[in-house]
mmCIF file of C-alpha atoms and ligand atoms in Angstrom:
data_model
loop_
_atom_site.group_PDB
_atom_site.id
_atom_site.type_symbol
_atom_site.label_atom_id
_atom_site.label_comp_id
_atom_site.label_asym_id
_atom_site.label_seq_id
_atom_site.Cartn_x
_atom_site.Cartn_y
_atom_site.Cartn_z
ATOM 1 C CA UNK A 1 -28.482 -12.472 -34.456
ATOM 2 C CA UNK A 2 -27.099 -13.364 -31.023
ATOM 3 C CA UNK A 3 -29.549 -11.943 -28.275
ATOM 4 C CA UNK A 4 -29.318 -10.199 -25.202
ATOM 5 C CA UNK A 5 -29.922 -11.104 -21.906
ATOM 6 C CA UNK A 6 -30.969 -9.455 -18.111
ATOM 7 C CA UNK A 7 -29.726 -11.378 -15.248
ATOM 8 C CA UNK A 8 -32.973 -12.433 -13.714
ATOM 9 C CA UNK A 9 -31.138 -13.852 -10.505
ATOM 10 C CA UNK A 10 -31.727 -10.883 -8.138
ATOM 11 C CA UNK A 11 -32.107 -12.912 -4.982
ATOM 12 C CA UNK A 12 -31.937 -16.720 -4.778
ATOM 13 C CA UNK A 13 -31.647 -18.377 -2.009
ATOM 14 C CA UNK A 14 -28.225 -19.258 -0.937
ATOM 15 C CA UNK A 15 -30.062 -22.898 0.779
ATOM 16 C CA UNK A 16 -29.122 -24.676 -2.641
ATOM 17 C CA UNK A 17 -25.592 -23.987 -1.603
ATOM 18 C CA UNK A 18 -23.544 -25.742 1.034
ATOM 19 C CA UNK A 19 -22.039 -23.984 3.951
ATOM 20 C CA UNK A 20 -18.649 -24.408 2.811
ATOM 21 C CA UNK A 21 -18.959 -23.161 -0.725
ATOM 22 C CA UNK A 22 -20.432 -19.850 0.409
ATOM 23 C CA UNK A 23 -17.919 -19.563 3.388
ATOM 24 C CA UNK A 24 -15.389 -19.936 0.418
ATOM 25 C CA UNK A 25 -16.999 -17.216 -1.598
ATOM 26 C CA UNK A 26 -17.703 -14.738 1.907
ATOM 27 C CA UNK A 27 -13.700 -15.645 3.315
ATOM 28 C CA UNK A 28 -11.952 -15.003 -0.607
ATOM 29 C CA UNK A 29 -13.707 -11.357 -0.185
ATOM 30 C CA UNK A 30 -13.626 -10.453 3.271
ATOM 31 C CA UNK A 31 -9.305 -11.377 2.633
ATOM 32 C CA UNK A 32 -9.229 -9.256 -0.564
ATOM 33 C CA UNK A 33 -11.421 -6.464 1.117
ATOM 34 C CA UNK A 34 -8.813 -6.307 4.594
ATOM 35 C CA UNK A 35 -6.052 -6.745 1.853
ATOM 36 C CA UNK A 36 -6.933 -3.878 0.140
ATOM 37 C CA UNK A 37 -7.294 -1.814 3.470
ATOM 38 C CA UNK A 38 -4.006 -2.917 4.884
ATOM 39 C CA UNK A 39 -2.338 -1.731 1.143
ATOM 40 C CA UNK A 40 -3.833 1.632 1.427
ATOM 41 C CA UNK A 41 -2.367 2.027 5.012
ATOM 42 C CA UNK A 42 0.804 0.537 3.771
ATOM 43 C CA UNK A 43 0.788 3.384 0.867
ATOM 44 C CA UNK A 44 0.075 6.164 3.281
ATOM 45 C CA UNK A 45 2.972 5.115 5.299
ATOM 46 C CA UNK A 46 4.661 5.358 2.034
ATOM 47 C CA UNK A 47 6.010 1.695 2.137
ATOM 48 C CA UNK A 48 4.358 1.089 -1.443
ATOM 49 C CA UNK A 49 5.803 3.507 -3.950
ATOM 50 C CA UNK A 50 4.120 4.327 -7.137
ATOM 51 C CA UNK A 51 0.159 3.829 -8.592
ATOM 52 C CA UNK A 52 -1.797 1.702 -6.617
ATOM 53 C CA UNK A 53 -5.480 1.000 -7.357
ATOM 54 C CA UNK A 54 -7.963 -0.576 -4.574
ATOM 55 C CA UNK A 55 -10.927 -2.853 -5.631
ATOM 56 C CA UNK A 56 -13.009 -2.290 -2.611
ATOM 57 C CA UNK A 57 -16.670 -2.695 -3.305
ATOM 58 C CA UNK A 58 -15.895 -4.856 -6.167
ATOM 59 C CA UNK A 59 -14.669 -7.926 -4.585
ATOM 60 C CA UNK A 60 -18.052 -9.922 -5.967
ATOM 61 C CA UNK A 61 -16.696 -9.375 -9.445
ATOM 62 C CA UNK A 62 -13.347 -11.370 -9.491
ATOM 63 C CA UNK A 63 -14.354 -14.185 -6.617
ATOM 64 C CA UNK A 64 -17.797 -14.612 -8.356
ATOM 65 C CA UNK A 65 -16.443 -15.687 -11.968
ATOM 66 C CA UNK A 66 -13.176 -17.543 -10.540
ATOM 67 C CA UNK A 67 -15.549 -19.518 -8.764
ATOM 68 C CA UNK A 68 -17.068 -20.130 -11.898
ATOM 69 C CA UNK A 69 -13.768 -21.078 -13.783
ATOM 70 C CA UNK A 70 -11.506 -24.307 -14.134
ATOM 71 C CA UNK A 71 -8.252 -22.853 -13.984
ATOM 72 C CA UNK A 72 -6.786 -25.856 -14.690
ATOM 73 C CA UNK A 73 -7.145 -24.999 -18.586
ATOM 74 C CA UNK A 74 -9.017 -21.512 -17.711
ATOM 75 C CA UNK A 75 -7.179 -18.109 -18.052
ATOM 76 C CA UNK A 76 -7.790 -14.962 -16.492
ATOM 77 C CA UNK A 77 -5.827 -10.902 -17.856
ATOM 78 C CA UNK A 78 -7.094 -7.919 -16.254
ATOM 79 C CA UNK A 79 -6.341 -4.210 -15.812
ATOM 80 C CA UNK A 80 -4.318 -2.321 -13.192
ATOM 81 C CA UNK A 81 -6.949 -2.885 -10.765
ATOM 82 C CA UNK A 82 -5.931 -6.677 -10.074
ATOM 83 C CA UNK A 83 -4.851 -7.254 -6.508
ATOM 84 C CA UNK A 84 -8.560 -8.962 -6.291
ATOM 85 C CA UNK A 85 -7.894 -11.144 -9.278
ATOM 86 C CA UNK A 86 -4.462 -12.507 -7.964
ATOM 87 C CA UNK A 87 -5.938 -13.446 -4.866
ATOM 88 C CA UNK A 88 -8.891 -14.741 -5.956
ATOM 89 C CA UNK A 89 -6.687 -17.301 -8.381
ATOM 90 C CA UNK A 90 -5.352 -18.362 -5.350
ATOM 91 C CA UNK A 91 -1.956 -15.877 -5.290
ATOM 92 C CA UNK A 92 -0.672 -15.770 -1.722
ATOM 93 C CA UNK A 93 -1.119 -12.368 0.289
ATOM 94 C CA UNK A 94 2.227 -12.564 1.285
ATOM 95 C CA UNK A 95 3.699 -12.516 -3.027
ATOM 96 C CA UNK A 96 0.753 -9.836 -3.832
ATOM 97 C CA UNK A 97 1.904 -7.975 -0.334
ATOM 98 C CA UNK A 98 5.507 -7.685 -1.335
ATOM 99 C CA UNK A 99 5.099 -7.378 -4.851
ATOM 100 C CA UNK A 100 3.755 -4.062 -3.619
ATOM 101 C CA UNK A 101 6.615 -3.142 -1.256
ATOM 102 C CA UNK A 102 8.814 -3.961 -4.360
ATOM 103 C CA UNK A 103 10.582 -6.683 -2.165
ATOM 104 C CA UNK A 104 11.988 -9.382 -4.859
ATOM 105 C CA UNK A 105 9.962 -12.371 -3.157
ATOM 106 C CA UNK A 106 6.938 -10.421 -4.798
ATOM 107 C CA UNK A 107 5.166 -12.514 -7.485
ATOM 108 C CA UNK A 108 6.573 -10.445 -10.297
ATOM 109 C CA UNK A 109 9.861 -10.650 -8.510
ATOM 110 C CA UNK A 110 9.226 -6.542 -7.125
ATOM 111 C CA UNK A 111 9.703 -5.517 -10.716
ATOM 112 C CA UNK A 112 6.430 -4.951 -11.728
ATOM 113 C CA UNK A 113 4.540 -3.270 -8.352
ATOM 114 C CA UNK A 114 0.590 -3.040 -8.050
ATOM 115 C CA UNK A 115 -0.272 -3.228 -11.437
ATOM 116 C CA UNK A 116 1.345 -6.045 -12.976
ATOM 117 C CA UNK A 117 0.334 -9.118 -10.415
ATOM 118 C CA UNK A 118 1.401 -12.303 -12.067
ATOM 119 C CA UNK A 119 1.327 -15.812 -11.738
ATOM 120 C CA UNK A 120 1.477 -18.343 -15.025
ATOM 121 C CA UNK A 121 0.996 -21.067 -13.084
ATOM 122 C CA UNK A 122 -2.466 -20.157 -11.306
ATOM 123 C CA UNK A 123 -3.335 -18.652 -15.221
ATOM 124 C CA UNK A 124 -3.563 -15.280 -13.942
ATOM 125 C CA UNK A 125 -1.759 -13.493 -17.077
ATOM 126 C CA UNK A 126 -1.456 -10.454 -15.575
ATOM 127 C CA UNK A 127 -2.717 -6.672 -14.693
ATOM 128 C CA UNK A 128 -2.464 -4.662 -16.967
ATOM 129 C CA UNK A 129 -0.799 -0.705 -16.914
ATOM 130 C CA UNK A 130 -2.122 0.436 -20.558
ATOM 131 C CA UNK A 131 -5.961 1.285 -20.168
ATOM 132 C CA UNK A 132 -7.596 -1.912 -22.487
ATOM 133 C CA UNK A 133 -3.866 -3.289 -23.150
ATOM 134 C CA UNK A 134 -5.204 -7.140 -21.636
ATOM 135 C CA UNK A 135 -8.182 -6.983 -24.109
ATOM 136 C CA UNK A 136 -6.236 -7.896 -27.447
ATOM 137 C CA UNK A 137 -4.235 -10.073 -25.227
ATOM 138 C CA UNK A 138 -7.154 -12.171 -23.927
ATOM 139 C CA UNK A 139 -8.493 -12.676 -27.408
ATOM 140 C CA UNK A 140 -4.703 -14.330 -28.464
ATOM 141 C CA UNK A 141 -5.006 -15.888 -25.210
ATOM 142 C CA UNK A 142 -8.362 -17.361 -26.461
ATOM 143 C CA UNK A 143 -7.271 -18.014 -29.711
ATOM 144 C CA UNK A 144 -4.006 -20.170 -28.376
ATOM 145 C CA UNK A 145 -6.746 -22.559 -26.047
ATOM 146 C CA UNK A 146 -8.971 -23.039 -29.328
ATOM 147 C CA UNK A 147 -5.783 -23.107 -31.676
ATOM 148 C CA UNK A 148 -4.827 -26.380 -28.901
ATOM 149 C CA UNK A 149 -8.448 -27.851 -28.269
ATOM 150 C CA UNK A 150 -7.830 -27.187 -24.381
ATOM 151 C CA UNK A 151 -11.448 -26.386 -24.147
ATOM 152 C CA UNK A 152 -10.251 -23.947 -21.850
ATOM 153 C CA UNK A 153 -11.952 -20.105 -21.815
ATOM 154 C CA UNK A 154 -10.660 -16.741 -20.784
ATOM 155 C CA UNK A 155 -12.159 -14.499 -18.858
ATOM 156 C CA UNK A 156 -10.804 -10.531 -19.639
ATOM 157 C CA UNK A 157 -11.875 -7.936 -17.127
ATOM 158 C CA UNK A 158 -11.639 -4.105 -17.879
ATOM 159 C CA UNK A 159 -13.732 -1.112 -17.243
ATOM 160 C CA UNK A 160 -15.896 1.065 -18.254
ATOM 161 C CA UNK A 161 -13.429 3.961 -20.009
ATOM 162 C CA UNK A 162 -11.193 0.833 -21.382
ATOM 163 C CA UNK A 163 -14.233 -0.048 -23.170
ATOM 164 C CA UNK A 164 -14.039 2.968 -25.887
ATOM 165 C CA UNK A 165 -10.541 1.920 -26.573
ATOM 166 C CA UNK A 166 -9.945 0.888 -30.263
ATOM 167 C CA UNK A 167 -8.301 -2.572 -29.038
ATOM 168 C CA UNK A 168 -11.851 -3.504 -27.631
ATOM 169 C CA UNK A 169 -13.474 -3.350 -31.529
ATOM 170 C CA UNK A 170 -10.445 -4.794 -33.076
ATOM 171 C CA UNK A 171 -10.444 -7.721 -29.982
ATOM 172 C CA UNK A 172 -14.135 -8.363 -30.208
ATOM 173 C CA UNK A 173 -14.718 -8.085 -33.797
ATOM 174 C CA UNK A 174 -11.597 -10.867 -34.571
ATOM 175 C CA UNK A 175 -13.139 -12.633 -31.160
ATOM 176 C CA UNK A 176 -16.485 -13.195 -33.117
ATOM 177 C CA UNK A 177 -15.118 -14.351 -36.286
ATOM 178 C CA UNK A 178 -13.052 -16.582 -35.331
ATOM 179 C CA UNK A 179 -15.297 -17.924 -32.690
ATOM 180 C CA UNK A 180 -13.119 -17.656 -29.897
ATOM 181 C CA UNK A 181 -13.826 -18.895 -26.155
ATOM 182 C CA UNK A 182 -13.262 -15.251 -24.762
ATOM 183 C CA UNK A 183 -15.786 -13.233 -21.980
ATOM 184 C CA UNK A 184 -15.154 -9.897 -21.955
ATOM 185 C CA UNK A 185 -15.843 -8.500 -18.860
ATOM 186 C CA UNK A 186 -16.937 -4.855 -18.308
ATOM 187 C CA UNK A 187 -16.143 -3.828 -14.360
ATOM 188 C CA UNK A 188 -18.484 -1.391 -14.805
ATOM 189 C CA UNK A 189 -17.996 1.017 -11.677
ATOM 190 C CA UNK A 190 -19.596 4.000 -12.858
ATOM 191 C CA UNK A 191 -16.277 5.666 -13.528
ATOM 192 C CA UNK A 192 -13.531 6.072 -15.479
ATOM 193 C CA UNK A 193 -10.773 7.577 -13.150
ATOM 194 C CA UNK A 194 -13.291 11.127 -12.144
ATOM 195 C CA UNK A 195 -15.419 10.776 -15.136
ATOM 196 C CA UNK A 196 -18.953 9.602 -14.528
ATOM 197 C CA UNK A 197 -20.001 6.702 -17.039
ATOM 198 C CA UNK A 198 -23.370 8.732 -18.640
ATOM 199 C CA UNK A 199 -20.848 11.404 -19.433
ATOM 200 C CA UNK A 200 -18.468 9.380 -21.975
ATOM 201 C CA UNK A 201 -20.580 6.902 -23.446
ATOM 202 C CA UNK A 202 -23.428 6.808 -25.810
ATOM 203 C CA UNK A 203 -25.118 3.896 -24.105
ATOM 204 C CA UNK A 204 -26.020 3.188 -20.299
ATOM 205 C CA UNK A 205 -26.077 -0.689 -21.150
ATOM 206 C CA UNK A 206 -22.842 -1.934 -22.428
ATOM 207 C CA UNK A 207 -24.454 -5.204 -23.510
ATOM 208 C CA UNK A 208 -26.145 -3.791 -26.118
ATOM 209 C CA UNK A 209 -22.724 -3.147 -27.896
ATOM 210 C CA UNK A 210 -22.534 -6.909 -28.423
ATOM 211 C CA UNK A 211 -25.091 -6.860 -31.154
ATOM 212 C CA UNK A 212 -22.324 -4.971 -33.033
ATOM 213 C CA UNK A 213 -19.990 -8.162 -33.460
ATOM 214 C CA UNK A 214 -23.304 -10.605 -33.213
ATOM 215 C CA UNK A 215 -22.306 -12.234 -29.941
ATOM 216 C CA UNK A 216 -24.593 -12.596 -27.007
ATOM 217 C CA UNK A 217 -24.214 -10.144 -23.958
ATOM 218 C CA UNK A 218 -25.689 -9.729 -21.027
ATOM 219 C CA UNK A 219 -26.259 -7.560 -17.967
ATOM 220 C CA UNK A 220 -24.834 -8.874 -14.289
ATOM 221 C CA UNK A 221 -25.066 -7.965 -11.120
ATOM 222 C CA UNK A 222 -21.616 -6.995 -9.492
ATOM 223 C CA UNK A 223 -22.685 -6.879 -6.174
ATOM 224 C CA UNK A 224 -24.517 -9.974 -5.155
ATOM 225 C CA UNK A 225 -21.586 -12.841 -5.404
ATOM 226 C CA UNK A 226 -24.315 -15.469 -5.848
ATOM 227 C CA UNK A 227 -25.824 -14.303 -8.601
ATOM 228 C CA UNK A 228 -22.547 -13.355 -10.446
ATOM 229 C CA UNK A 229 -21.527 -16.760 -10.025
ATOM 230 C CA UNK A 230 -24.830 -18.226 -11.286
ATOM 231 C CA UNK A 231 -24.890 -15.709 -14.450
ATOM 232 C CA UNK A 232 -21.322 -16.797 -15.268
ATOM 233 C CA UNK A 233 -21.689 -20.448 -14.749
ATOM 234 C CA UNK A 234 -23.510 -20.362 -17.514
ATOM 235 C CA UNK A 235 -21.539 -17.927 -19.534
ATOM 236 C CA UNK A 236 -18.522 -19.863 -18.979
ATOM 237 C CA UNK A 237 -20.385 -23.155 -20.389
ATOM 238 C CA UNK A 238 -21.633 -21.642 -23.113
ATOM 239 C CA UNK A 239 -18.568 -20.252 -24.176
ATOM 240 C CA UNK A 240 -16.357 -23.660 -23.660
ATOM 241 C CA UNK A 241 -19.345 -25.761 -25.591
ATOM 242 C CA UNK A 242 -19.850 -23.662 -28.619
ATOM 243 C CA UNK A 243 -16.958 -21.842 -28.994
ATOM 244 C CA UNK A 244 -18.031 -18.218 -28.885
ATOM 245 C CA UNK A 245 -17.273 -15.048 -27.324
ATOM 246 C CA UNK A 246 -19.779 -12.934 -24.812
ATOM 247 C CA UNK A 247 -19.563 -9.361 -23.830
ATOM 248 C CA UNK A 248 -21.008 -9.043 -20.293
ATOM 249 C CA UNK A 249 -21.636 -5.247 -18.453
ATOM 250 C CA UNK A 250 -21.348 -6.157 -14.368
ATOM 251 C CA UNK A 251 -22.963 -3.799 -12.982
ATOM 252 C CA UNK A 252 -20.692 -2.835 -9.933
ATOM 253 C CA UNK A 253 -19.031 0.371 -7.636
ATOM 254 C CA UNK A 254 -15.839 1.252 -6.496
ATOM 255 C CA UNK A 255 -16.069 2.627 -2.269
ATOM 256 C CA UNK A 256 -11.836 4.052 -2.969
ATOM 257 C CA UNK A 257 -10.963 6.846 -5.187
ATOM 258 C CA UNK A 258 -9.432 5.939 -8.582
ATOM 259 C CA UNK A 259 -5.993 5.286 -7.349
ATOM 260 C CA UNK A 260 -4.247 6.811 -3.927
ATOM 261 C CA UNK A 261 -4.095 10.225 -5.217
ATOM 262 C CA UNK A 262 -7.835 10.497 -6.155
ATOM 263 C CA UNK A 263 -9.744 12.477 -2.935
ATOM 264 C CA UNK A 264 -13.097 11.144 -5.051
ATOM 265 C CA UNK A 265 -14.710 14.410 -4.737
ATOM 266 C CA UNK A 266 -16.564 14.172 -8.233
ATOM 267 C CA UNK A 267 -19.366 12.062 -6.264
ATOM 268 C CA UNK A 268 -21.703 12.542 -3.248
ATOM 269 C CA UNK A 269 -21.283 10.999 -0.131
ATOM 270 C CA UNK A 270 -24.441 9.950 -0.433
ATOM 271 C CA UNK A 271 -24.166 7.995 -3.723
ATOM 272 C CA UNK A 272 -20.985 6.270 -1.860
ATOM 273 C CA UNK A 273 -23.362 5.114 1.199
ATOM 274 C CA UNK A 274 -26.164 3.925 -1.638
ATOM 275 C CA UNK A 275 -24.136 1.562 -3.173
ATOM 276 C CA UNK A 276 -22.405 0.395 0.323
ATOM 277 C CA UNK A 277 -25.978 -0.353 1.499
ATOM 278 C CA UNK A 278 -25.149 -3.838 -1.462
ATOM 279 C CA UNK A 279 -21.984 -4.122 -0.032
ATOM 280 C CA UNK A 280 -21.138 -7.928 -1.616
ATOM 281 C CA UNK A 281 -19.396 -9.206 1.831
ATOM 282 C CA UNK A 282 -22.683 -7.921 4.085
ATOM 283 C CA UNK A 283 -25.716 -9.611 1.229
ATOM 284 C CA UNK A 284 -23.720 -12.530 1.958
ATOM 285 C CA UNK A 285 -23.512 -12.431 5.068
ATOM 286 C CA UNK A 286 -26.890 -11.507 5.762
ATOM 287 C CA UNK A 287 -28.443 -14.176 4.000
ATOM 288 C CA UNK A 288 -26.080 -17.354 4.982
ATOM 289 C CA UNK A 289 -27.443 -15.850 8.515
ATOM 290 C CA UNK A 290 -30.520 -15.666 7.665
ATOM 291 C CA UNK A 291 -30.508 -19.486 6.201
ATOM 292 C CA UNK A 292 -28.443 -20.441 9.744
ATOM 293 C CA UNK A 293 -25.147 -21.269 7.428
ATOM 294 C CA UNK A 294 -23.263 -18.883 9.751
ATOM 295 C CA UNK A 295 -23.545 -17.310 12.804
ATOM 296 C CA UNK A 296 -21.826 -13.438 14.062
ATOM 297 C CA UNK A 297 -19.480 -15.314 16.185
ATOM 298 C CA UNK A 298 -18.082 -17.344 13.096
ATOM 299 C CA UNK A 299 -18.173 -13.799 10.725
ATOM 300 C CA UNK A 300 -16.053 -12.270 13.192
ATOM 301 C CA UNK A 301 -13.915 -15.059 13.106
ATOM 302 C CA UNK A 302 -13.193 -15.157 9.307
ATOM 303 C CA UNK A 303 -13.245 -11.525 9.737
ATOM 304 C CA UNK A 304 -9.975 -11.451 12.514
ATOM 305 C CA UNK A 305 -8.543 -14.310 10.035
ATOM 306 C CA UNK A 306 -8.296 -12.282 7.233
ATOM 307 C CA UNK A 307 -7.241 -9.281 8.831
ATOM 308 C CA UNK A 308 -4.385 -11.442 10.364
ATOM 309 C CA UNK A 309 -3.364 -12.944 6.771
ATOM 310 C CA UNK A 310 -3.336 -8.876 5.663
ATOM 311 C CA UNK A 311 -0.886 -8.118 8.574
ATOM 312 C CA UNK A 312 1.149 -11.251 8.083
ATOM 313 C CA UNK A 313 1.586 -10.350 4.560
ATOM 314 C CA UNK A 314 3.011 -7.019 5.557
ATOM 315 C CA UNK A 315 5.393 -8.480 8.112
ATOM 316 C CA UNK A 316 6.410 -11.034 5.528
ATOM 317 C CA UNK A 317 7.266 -8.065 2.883
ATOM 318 C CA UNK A 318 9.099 -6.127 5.498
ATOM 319 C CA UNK A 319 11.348 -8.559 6.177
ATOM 320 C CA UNK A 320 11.619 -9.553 2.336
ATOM 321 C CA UNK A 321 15.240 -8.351 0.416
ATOM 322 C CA UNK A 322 14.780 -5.464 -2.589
ATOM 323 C CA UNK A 323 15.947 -6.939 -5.800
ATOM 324 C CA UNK A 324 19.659 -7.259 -5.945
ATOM 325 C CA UNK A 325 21.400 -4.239 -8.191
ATOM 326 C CA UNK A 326 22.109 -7.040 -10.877
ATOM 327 C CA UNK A 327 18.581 -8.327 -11.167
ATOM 328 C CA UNK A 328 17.907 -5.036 -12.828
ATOM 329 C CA UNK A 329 18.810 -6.510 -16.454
ATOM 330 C CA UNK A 330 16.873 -10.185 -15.918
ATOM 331 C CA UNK A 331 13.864 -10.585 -17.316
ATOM 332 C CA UNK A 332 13.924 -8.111 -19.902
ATOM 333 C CA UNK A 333 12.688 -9.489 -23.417
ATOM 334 C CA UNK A 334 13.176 -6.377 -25.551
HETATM 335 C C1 TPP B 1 -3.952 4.032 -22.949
HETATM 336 C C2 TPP B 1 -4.092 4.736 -21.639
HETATM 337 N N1 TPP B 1 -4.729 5.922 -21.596
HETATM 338 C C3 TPP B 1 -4.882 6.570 -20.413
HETATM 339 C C4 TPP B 1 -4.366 6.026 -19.257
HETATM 340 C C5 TPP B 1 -4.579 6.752 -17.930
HETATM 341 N N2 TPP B 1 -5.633 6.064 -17.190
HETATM 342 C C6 TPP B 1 -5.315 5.177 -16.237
HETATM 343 S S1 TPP B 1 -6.667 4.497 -15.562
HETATM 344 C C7 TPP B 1 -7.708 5.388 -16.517
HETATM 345 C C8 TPP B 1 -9.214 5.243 -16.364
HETATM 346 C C9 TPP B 1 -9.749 3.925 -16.804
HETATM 347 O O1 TPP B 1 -11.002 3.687 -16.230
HETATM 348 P P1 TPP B 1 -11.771 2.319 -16.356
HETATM 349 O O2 TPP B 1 -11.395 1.627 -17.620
HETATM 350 O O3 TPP B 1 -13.218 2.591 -16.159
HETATM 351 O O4 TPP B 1 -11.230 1.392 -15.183
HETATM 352 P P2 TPP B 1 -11.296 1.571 -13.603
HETATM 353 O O5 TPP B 1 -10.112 2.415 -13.226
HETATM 354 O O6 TPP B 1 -12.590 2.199 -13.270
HETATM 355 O O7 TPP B 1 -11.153 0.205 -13.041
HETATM 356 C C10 TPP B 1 -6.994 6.214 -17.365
HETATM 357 C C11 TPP B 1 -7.609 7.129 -18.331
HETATM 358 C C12 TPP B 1 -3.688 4.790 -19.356
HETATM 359 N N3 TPP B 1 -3.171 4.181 -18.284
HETATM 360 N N4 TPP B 1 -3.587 4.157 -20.549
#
């Protein structure tokens, strides 16, 4: 039977690093973090109509593993949560920005709106609006790289209430017979919209649930960037050189409410400032300064850049057209 493992990278030493890999990793989350700030002002000024749901505090999650991936034959499907994911891939600010306004230069053309970012040719196959909807998905999208010897693996995140969804049994049990290069990935951020975690499941470890389809899981730590990336380096090996799938619970918190409507008050302030104390961008930080691979002046500076890409992206989908009346019947395939 496939075992279970504990991430035992709690705190390496970024000096094995060079500068400009962890500058990559600090700069992809400080733009999604001051992305997701600017979005949230954008929605209270009512600019971005509809559900919108921030992935502060998670940001270690998404840039972690893509740093881990080849997306040159590697895929990536998530949930609704997945402004992260398209800019980790590499998605513009500007298309996630006005894909928000509903603006038609938008990367799903305005049509689709926060939870249905989009871009085939990065091999980001999409947020997801169904709860679990991207987990069945993933596992054809698995199946079609095996099917074609790409060697390529896909990585499918979802959280923690997606996880009791039928489609994750169906998805994993298939995944494990047929041996398919798929990593399911459990955000695990303590809640499911205001429901804790301990209150809805039967288990506190998610891994464990691997043993069920005899695949290997593992527990990872969704905070530290460095040691995400190390745990799924070798995930993402083993997966492309055998052939099988993993279940992995990354351990991680959300600092928003569920979506814009959610005041959060079914937690303690002080539980919010606990996990902040991990905030991914500042353990970075604090040990590339610690090592001398950055200095405050040159934070700041990465800091003001992404803040400016975050404005620039609104400017860009203010000025951006609304779909034309007539696009309203293109790309519709039932
Ligand atoms: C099939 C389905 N059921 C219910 C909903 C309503 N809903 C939207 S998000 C959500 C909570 C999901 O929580 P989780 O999977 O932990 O992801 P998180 O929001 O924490 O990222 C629910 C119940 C839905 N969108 N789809």
């Amino acid at each position: 039977m496939a075992k279970n493992q504990e991430s035992s990278k709690k705190s390496e030493s970024p000096q094995k690093y060079d500068k400009k890999f962890l500058t990559g990793l600090l700069v992809d989350m400080l733009n999604i973090r001051r992305f997701e700030e600017k979005a949230a002002q954008m929605y209270g000024l009512k600019k971005i109509g509809g559900f919108c749901h921030l992935y502060n505090g998670q940001e270690a999650v998404a840039v972690g593993s893509v740093a881990a991936l080849d997306l040159k034959r590697d895929y990536i499907l998530t949930s609704y949560r997945d402004h992260g994911h398209a800019l980790a891939v590499g998605m513009s600010a500007d298309s996630v920005m006005a894909e928000l306004f509903g603006k038609i230069t938008g990367c799903s053309r305005g049509k689709g709106g926060s939870m249905h970012m989009f871009d085939a040719e990065r091999h980001m196959l999409g947020g997801n609006g169904i709860v679990g909807a991207q987990i069945p998905i993933a596992t054809g999208v698995a199946f079609a790289s095996k099917y074609k010897g790409t060697d390529g693996v896909t990585l499918c995140y979802f959280g923690d209430g997606a996880i009791h969804q039928g489609a994750f049994h169906e998805s994993l049990n298939l995944a494990a017979v047929w041996k398919l290069p798929a990593i399911y990935i459990v955000e695990n951020n303590n809640f499911g919209m205001g429901t804790a975690v301990r209150r809805v499941s039967s288990v506190d470890d998610f891994s464990v649930k691997a043993a069920g389809y005899d695949i290997p899981g593992k527990v990872v730590n969704g905070m530290d960037v460095l040691s995400l990336y190390e745990d799924l380096k070798e995930v993402i090996a083993d997966a492309r050189k055998n052939s099988r799938p993993w279940l992995l619970d990354v351990k991680t918190y959300r600092y928003k409410g569920h979506s814009m409507s959610d005041p959060a008050k079914y937690r303690t302030k002080e539980e919010l400032e606990k996990y902040k104390e991990q905030d991914p961008i500042l353990l970075l930080k604090a040990r590339m300064l610690k090592d001398k691979q950055i200095t405050e002046d040159e934070f700041k500076k990465f800091d003001d850049e992404a803040k400016k890409i975050a404005q620039a992206s609104v400017d860009f989908a203010e000025k951006s057209e609304e779909p034309a009346l007539e696009t309203m019947y293109e790309d519709i395939y039932a």
